[in-house]
Coordinates of C-alpha atoms in Angstrom, one line a residue:
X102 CA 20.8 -6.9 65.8
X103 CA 21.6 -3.2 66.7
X104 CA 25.0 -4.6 66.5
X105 CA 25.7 -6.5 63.6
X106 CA 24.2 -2.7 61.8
X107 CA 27.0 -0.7 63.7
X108 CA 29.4 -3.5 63.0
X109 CA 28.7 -3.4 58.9
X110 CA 28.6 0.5 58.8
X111 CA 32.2 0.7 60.3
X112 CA 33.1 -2.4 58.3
X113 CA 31.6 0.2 55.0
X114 CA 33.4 3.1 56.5
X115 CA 36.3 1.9 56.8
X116 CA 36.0 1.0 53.2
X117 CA 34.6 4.1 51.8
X118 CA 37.7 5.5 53.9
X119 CA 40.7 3.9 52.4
X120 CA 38.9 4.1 49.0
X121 CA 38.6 7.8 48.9
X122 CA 41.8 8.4 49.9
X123 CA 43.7 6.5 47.6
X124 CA 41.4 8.7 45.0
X125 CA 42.7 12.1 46.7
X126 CA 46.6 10.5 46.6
X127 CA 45.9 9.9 43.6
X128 CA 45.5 13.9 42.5
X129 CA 48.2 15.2 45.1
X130 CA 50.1 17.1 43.2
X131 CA 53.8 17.0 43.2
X132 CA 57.5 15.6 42.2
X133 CA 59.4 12.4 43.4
X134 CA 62.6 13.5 45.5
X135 CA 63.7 15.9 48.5
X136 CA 64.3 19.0 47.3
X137 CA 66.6 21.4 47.8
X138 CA 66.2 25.0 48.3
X139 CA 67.7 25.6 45.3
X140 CA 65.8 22.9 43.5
X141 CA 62.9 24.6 45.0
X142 CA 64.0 27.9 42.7
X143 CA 64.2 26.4 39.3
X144 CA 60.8 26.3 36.7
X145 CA 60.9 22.6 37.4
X146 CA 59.3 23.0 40.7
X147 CA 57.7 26.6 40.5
X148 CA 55.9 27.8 37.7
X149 CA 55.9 23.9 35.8
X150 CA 55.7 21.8 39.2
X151 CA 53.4 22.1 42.3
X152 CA 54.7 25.1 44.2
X153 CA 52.8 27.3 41.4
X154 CA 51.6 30.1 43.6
X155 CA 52.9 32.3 46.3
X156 CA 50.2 30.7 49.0
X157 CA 51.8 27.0 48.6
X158 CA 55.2 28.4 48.7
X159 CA 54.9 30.7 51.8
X160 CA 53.4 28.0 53.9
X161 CA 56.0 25.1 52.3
X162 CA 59.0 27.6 52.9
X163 CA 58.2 28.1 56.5
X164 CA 57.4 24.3 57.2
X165 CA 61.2 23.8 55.0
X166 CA 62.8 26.5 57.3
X167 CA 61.7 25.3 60.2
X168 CA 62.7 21.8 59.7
X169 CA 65.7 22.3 57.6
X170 CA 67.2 25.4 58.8
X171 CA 65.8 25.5 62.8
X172 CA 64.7 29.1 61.8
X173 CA 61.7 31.2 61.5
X174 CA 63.3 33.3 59.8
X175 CA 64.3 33.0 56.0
X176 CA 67.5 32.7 54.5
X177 CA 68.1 34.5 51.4
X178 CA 67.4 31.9 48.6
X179 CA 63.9 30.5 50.6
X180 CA 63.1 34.4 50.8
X181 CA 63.2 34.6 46.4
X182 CA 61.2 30.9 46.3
X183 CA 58.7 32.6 48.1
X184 CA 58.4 36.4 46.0
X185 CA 56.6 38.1 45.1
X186 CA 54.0 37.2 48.8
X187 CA 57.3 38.0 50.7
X188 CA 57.8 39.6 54.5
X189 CA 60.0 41.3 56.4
X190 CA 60.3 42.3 59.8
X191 CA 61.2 45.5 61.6
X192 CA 65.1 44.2 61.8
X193 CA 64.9 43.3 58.1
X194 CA 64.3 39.9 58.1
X195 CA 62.3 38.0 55.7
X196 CA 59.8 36.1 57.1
X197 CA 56.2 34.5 55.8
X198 CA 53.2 36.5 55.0
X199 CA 51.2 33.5 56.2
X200 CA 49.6 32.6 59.5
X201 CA 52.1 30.2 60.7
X202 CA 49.4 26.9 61.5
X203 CA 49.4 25.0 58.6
X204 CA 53.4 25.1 58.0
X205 CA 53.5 23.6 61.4
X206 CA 50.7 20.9 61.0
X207 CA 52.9 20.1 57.8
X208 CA 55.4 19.3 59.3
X209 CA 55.0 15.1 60.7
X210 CA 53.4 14.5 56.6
X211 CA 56.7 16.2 55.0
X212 CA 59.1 14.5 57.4
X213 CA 57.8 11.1 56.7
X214 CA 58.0 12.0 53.3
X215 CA 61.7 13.3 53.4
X216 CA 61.9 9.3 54.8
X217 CA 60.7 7.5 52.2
X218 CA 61.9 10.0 49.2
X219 CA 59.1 12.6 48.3
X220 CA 59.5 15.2 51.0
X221 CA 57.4 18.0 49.4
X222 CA 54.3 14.9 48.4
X223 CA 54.1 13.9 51.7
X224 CA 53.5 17.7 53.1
X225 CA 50.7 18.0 50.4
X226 CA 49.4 15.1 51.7
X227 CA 48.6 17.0 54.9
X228 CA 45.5 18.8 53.0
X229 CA 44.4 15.6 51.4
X230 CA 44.2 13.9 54.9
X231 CA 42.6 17.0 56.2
X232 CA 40.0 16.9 53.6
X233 CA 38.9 13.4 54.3
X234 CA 38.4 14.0 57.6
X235 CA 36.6 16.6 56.6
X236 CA 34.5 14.0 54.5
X237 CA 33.2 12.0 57.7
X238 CA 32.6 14.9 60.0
X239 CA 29.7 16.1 57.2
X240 CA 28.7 12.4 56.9
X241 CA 28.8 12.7 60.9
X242 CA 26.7 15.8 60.7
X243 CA 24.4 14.9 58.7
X244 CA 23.2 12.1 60.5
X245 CA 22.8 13.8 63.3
X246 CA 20.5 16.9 61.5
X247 CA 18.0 14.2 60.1
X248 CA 20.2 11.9 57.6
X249 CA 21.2 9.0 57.3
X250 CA 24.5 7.1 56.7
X251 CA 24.3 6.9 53.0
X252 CA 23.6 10.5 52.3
X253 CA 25.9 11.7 54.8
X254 CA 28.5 10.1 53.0
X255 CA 27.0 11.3 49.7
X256 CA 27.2 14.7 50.9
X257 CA 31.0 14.6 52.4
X258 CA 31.9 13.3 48.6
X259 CA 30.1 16.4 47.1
X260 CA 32.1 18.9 49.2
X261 CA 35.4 16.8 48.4
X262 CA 35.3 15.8 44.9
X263 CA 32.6 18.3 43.2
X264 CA 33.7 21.8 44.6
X265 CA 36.6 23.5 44.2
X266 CA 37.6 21.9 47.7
X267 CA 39.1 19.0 45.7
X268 CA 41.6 21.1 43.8
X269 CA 42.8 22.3 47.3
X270 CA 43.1 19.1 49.0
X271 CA 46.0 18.6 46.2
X272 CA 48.0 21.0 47.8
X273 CA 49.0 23.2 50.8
X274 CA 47.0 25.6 51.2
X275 CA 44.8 26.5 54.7
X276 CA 41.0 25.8 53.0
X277 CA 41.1 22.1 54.5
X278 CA 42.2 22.4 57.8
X279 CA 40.3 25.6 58.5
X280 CA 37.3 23.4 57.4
X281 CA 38.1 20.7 59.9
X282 CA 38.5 22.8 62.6
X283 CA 34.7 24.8 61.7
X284 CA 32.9 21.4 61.1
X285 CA 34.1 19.7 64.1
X286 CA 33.6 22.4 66.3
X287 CA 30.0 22.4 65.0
X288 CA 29.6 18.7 65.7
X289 CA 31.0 18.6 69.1
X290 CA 28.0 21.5 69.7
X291 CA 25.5 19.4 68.4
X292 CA 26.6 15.6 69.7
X293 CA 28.0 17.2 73.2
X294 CA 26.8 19.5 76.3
X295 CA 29.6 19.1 79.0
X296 CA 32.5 21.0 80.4
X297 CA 35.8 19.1 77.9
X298 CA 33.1 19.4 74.9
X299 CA 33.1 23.6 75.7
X300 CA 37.0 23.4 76.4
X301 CA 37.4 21.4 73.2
X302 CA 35.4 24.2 71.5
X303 CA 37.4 27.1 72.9
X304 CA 40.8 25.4 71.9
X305 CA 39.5 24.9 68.7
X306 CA 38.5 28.4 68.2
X307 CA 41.7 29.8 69.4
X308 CA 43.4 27.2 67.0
X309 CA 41.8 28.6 63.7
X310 CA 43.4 32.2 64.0
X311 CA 46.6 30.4 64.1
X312 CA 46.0 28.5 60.7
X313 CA 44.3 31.5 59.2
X314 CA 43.3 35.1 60.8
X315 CA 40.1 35.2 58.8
X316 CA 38.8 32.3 60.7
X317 CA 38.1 34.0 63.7
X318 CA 34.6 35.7 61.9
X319 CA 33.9 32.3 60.9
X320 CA 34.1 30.7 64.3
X321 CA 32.9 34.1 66.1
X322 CA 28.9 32.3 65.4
X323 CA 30.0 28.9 66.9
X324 CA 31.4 30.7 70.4
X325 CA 28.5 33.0 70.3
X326 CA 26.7 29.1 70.9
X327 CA 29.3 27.9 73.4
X328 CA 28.9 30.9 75.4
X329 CA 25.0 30.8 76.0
X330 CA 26.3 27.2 77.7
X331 CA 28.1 28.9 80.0
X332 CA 26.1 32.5 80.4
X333 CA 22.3 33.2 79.8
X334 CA 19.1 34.6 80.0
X335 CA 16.2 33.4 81.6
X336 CA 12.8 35.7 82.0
X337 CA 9.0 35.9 82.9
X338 CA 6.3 38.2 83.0
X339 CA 8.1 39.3 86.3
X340 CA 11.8 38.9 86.5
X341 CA 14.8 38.5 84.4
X342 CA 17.9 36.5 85.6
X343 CA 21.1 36.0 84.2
X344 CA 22.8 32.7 84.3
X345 CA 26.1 31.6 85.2
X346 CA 27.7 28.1 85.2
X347 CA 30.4 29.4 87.4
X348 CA 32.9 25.9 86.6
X349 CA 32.7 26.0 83.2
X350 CA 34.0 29.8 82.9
X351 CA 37.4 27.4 83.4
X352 CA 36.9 26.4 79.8
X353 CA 38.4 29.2 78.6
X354 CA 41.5 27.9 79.6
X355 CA 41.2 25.6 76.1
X356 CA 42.5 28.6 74.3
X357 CA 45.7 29.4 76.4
X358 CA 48.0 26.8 74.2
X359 CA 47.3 28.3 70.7
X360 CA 46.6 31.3 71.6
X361 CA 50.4 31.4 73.5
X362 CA 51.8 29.9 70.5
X363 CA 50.8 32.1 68.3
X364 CA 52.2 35.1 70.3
X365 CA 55.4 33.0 70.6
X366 CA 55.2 32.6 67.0
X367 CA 54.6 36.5 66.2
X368 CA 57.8 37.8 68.9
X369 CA 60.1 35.4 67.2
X370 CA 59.0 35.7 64.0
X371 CA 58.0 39.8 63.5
X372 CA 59.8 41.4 66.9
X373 CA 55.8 42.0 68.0
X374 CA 53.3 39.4 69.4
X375 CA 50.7 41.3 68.4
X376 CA 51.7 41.5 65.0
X377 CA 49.8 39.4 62.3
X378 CA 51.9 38.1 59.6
X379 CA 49.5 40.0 56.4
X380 CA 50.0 43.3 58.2
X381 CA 53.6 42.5 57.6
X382 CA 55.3 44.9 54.7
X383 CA 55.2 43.1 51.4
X384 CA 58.6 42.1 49.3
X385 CA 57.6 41.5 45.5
X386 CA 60.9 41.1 44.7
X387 CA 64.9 40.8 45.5
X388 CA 67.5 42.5 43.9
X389 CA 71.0 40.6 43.3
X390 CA 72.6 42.1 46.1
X391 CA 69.6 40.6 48.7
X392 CA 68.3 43.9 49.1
X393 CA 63.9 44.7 48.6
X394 CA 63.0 46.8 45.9
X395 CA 59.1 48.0 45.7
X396 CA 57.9 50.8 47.2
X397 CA 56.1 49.8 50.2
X398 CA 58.9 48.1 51.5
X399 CA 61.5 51.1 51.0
X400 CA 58.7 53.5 52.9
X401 CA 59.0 51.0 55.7
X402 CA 62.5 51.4 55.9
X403 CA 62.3 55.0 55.6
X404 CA 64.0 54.6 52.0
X405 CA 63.2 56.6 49.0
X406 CA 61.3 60.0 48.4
X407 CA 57.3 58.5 48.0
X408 CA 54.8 59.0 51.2
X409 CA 53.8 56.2 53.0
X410 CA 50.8 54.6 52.6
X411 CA 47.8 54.1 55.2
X412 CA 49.6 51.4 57.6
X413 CA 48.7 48.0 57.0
X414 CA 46.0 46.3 59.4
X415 CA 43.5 43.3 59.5
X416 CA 40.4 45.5 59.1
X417 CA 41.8 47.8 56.0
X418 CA 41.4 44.3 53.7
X419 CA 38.1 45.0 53.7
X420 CA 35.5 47.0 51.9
X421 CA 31.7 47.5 52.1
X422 CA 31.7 49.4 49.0
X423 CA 33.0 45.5 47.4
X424 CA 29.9 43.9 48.7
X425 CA 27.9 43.6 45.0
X426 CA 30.5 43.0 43.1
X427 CA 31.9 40.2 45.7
X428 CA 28.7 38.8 45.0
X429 CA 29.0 38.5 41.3
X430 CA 32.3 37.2 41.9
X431 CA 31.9 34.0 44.0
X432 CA 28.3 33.4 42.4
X433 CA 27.8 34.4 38.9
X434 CA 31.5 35.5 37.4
X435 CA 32.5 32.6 35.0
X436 CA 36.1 32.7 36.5
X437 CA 35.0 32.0 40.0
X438 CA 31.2 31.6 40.1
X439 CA 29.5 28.4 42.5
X440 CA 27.0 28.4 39.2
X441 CA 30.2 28.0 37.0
X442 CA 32.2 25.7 39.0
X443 CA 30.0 23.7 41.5
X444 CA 26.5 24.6 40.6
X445 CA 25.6 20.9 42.5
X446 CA 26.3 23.0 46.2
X447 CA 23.1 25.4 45.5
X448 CA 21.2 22.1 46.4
X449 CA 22.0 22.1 49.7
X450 CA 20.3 26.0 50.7
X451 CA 17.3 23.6 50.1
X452 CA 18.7 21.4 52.2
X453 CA 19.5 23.8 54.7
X454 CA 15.6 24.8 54.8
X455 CA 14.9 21.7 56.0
X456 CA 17.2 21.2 58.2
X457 CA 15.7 24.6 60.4
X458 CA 12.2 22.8 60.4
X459 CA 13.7 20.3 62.3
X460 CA 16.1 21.7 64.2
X461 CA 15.8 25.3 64.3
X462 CA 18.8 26.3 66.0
X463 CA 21.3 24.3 64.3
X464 CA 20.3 25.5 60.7
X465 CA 20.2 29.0 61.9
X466 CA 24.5 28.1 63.2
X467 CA 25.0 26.4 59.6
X468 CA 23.4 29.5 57.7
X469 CA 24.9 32.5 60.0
X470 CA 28.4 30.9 59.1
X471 CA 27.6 30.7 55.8
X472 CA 26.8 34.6 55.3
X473 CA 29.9 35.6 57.3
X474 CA 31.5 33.6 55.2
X475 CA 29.7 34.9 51.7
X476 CA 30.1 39.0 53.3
X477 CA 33.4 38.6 54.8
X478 CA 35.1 37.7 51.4
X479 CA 32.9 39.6 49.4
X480 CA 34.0 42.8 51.2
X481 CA 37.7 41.5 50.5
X482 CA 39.6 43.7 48.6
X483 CA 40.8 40.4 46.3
X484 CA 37.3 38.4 46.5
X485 CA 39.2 36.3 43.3
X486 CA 41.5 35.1 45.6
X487 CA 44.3 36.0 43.7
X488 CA 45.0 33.6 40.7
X489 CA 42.5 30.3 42.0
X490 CA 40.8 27.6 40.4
X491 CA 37.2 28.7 41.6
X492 CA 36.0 30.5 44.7
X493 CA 38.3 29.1 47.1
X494 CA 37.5 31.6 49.7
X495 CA 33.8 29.8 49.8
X496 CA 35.1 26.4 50.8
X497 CA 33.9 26.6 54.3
X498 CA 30.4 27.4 52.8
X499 CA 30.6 24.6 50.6
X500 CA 31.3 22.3 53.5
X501 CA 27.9 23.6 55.4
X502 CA 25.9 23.6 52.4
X503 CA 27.2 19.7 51.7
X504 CA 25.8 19.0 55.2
X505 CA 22.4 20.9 53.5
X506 CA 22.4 18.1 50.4
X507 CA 23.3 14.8 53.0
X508 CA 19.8 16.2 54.6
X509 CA 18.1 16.5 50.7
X510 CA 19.2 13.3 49.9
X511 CA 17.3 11.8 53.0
X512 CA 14.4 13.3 53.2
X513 CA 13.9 13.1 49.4
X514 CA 15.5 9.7 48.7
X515 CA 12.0 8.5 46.9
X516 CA 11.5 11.7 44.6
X517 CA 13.0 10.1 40.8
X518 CA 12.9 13.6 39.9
X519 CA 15.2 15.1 43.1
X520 CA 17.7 12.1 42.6
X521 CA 17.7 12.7 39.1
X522 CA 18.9 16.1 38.8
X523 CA 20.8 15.3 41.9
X524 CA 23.1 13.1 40.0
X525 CA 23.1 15.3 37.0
X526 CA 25.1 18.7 38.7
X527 CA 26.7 16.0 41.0
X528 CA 28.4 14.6 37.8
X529 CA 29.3 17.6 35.5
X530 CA 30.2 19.5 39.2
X531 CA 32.8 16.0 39.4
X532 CA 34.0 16.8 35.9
X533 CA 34.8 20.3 36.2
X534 CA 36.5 19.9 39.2
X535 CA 38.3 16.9 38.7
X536 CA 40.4 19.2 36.3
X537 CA 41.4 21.8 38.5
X538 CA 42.8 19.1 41.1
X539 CA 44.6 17.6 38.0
X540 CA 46.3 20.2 36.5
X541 CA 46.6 23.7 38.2
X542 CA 45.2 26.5 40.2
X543 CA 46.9 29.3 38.5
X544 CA 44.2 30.5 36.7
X545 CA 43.9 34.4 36.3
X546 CA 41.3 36.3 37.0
X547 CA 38.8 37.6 34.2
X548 CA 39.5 41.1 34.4
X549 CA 43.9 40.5 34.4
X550 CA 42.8 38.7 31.0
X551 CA 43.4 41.3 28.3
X552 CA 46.6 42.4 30.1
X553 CA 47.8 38.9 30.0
X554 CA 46.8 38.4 26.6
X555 CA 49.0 41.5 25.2
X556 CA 52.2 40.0 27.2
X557 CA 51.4 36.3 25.6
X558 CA 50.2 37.0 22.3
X559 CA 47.3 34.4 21.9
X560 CA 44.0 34.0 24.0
X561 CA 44.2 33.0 27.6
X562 CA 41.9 31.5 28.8
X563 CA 40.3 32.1 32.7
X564 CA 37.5 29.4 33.5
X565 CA 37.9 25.5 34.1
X566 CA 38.3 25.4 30.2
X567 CA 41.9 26.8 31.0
X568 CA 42.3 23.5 33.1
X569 CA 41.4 21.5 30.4
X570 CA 43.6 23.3 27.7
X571 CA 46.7 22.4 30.4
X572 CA 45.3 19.1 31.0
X573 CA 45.4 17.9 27.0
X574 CA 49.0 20.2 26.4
X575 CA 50.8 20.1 29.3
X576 CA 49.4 16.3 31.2
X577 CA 48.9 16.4 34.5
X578 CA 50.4 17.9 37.9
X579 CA 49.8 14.5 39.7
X580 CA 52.6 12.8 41.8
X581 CA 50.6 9.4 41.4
X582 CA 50.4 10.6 37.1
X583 CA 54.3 11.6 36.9
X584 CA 55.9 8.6 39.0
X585 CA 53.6 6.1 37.6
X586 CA 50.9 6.1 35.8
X587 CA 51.9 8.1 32.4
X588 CA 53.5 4.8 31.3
X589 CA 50.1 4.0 30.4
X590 CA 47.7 6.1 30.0
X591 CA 47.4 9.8 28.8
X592 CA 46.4 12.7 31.1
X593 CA 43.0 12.7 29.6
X594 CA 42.5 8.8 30.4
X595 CA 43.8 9.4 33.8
X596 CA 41.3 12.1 34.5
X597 CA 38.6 9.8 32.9
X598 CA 38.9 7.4 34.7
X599 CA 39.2 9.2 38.1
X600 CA 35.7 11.2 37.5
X601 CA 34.7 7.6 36.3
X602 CA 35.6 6.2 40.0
X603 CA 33.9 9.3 41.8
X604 CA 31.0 9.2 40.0
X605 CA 30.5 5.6 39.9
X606 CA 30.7 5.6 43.9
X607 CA 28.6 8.3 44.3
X608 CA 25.5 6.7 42.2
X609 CA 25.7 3.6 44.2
X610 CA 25.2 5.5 47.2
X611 CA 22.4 7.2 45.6
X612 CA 20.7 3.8 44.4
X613 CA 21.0 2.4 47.8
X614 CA 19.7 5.4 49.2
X615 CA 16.9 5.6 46.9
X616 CA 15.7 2.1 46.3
X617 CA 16.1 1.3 49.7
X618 CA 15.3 2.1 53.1
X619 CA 18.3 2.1 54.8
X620 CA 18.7 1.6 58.5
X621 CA 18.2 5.2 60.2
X622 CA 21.1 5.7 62.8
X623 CA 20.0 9.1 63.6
X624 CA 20.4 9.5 67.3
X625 CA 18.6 13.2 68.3
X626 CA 20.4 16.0 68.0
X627 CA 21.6 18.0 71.7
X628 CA 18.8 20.3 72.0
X629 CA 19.5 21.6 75.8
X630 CA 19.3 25.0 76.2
X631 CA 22.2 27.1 75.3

């Protein structure tokens, strides 16, 4: 019998799986073709297409230079595609302002795109195959913390399809496979104890500073974990000892392949392999001779009159005195705000409260992530994220507070009232995102509004509302939209019926969860001492 009920649930995943990605292929964004680099140039493909913003056209120019031109380095047309988040090196090279790991992990998805005719779709579809990966580790998770199938799956479709995450798994930024990389770090703690789960965990950790620096705070509570597995403290009234599992110091070896990459990557790329790519001087622009012209760049070049500024590191981007107003930002602000934009995600802190009386330690991992994560970009001297549909900076919390609402959903699955509102933020949190992974991420933040205003003339709008002004004037941003489906329905019927599909599965899931008591597959979490 134990069987047949693993056999059905793959049988269902499998399902589930091959249904929620054709929804997320549905919303990649993009254009039918190869493109050129100087395709890549023209309004058709930046400001009206899905290169939009400087993030998706850093990371796409590297992937493009490496497999087009052999080079880390840019030539002169890639370098103005990707102005004004431009770099340049100490021999005056421009080169990408981005940690180099996602243009890389692009690279198989645009290549089999270039085959069958849609280069730049199929590099997009690198964050939408991240993000439902991302969608079974929570479901994964979750059962493991005290859920069950059914919510686990419920919660992975929250964090996909009703948080900002889903306008990001449209296009190529780092938010998805940073994600991945946290989540499944954080399930091989909890499902293994054992020398390749620890080695796993250290290459894993090394890995994330390569797809994005900031990473490394997130992970730092996850090794803090993996260490006490390898080093620790044992005491009595009498004696203390320290601990030492002498073989498994060898899984720091896990790190030496990223981790040599990246230097590799930093040498070739900046002359340094110490030097990260944001401490990099910044090009906002290129003059018709090829030449940099802002400031900062000419003081790094010794050019011009002005003094230099305080050089560039990691640590200067952030700010204690940005802490309360980083707060307002990614929780109240109407641009950014969780209450705003995914109010359905403050479910799962209750979630999370129940998931430390169970297991203690494992809540206490979810929740010290999630304030690193909250502080570290709050402290960021751009907490917006620069123009951003939502608080994109949040998505890892998003991820760990979906596992919080997979855990709700269980242990409340016969509370009416719980399901209720439940499915009430689940579905207006569905709608409002659904928008931004439709249309665009450009929107502004509130406080560039009135500037923007006196340049355009007319109100601008800065909340999802902007989404929905671009949705009913300008259609949608979809590949699946442009190629195909426009023949027949508008951009509003399209979006329609795409919140209708996601919010349709989702209450199935919550009927079955709630009218019935579903097989619990919950094998115990790994509490050996760490």
């Amino acid at each position: 019998m134990k069987y047949n009920i693993l056999k059905k649930e793959w049988v269902l995943l499998a399902i589930f799986g091959i249904s929620i990605m054709a929804v997320l292929f549905s919303s990649t964004r993009g254009f039918p073709g190869n493109p050129t680099v100087e395709d890549l140039n023209t309004i058709q493909w930046r400001a009206d297409g899905p290169l939009e913003l400087s993030p998706e056209r850093g990371r796409f120019a590297l992937m493009y230079s490496v497999v087009e031109d052999k080079s880390l380095q840019f030539s002169l047309p890639l370098a103005r595609f990707v102005t004004p988040d431009l770099g340049i090196n100490p021999k005056g090279e421009y080169v990408s302002l981005f940690a180099p790991g996602v243009s890389f992990l692009a690279i198989p998805g645009y290549v089999i795109g270039r085959y069958l005719g849609a280069s730049q779709v199929g590099a997009f579809a690198t964050s939408a195959l991240f993000a439902l990966m991302n969608l079974f580790l929570i479901y994964a998770i979750v059962k493991r913390l005290g859920g069950n199938a059914v919510t686990g799956l419920l919660g992975g479709m929250v964090f996909v399809f009703a948080t900002p995450a889903f306008a990001y798994a449209t296009t190529l930024y780092q938010h998805h496979i940073s994600t991945f990389i946290l989540l499944l770090s954080i399930y091989t703690l909890i499902r293994w104890n054992n020398f390749w789960s620890l080695a796993l965990i250290w290459f894993l950790f090394a890995l994330s500073v390569v797809v994005d620096n900031p990473n490394l705070f997130f992970m730092l509570p996850v090794s803090i974990v993996a260490l006490g597995r390898i080093v620790w403290i044992e005491s009595d009234v009498k004696n203390v000892a320290v601990r030492i599992r002498l073989l498994r110091i060898l899984t720091f070896f896990g790190m030496v392949l990223p981790i040599l990459f990246f230097l590799w990557f930093n040498q070739t790329s900046h002359g340094n392999p110490l030097k990260l790519s944001g401490t990099l001087p910044k090009v906002a622009a290129i003059d018709v001779n090829g030449n940099p012209t802002q400031s900062e760049l000419a003081q790094s070049l010794n050019l011009g009159e002005q003094k230099p500024e305080r050089e560039k590191t990691a640590v200067n981007f952030f700010r204690t005195r940005n802490l309360l107003s980083g707060f307002f930002i990614h929780f109240m602000s109407p641009d950014r705000g969780i209450i705003s934009f995914t109010p359905v995600i403050l479910l799962g802190i209750w979630g999370l409260v129940l998931v430390c009386r169970q297991y203690a330690k494992w809540g206490a991992l979810l929740i010290a992530i999630i304030l690193t994560n909250v502080l570290l970009y709050s402290m960021w001297g751009d907490p917006w994220g620069g123009w951003a549909f939502g608080s994109r900076y949040l998505i890892p919390a998003y991820a760990l507070l979906s596992i919080g609402i997979g855990v709700l959903l269980h242990q409340w699955r016969k509370s009416i009232l719980v399901s209720l509102v439940f499915f009430v933020l689940f579905f207006g949190s569905v709608a409002i995102n659904t928008l931004g992974a439709l249309t665009s991420n450009a929107n502004p933040p509130q406080v560039e509004v009135l500037g923007i205003e006196r340049l355009s003339g007319h109100e601008e709008k800065y909340t999802f509302m902007r989404n929905w002004q671009y949705l009913q004037t300008s259609g949608s941003k979809s590949f699946m939209y442009q190629a195909w489906a426009h023949r027949y329905v508008s951009p509003v019927e399209y979006y329609s019926i795409l919140v209708g599909i996601i919010v349709i599965a989702g209450e199935i899931l919550l009927l079955y969860a709630t009218k019935k008591s579903t097989s619990k597959i919950n094998p115990r979490a790994n509490d050996q001492k760490i």
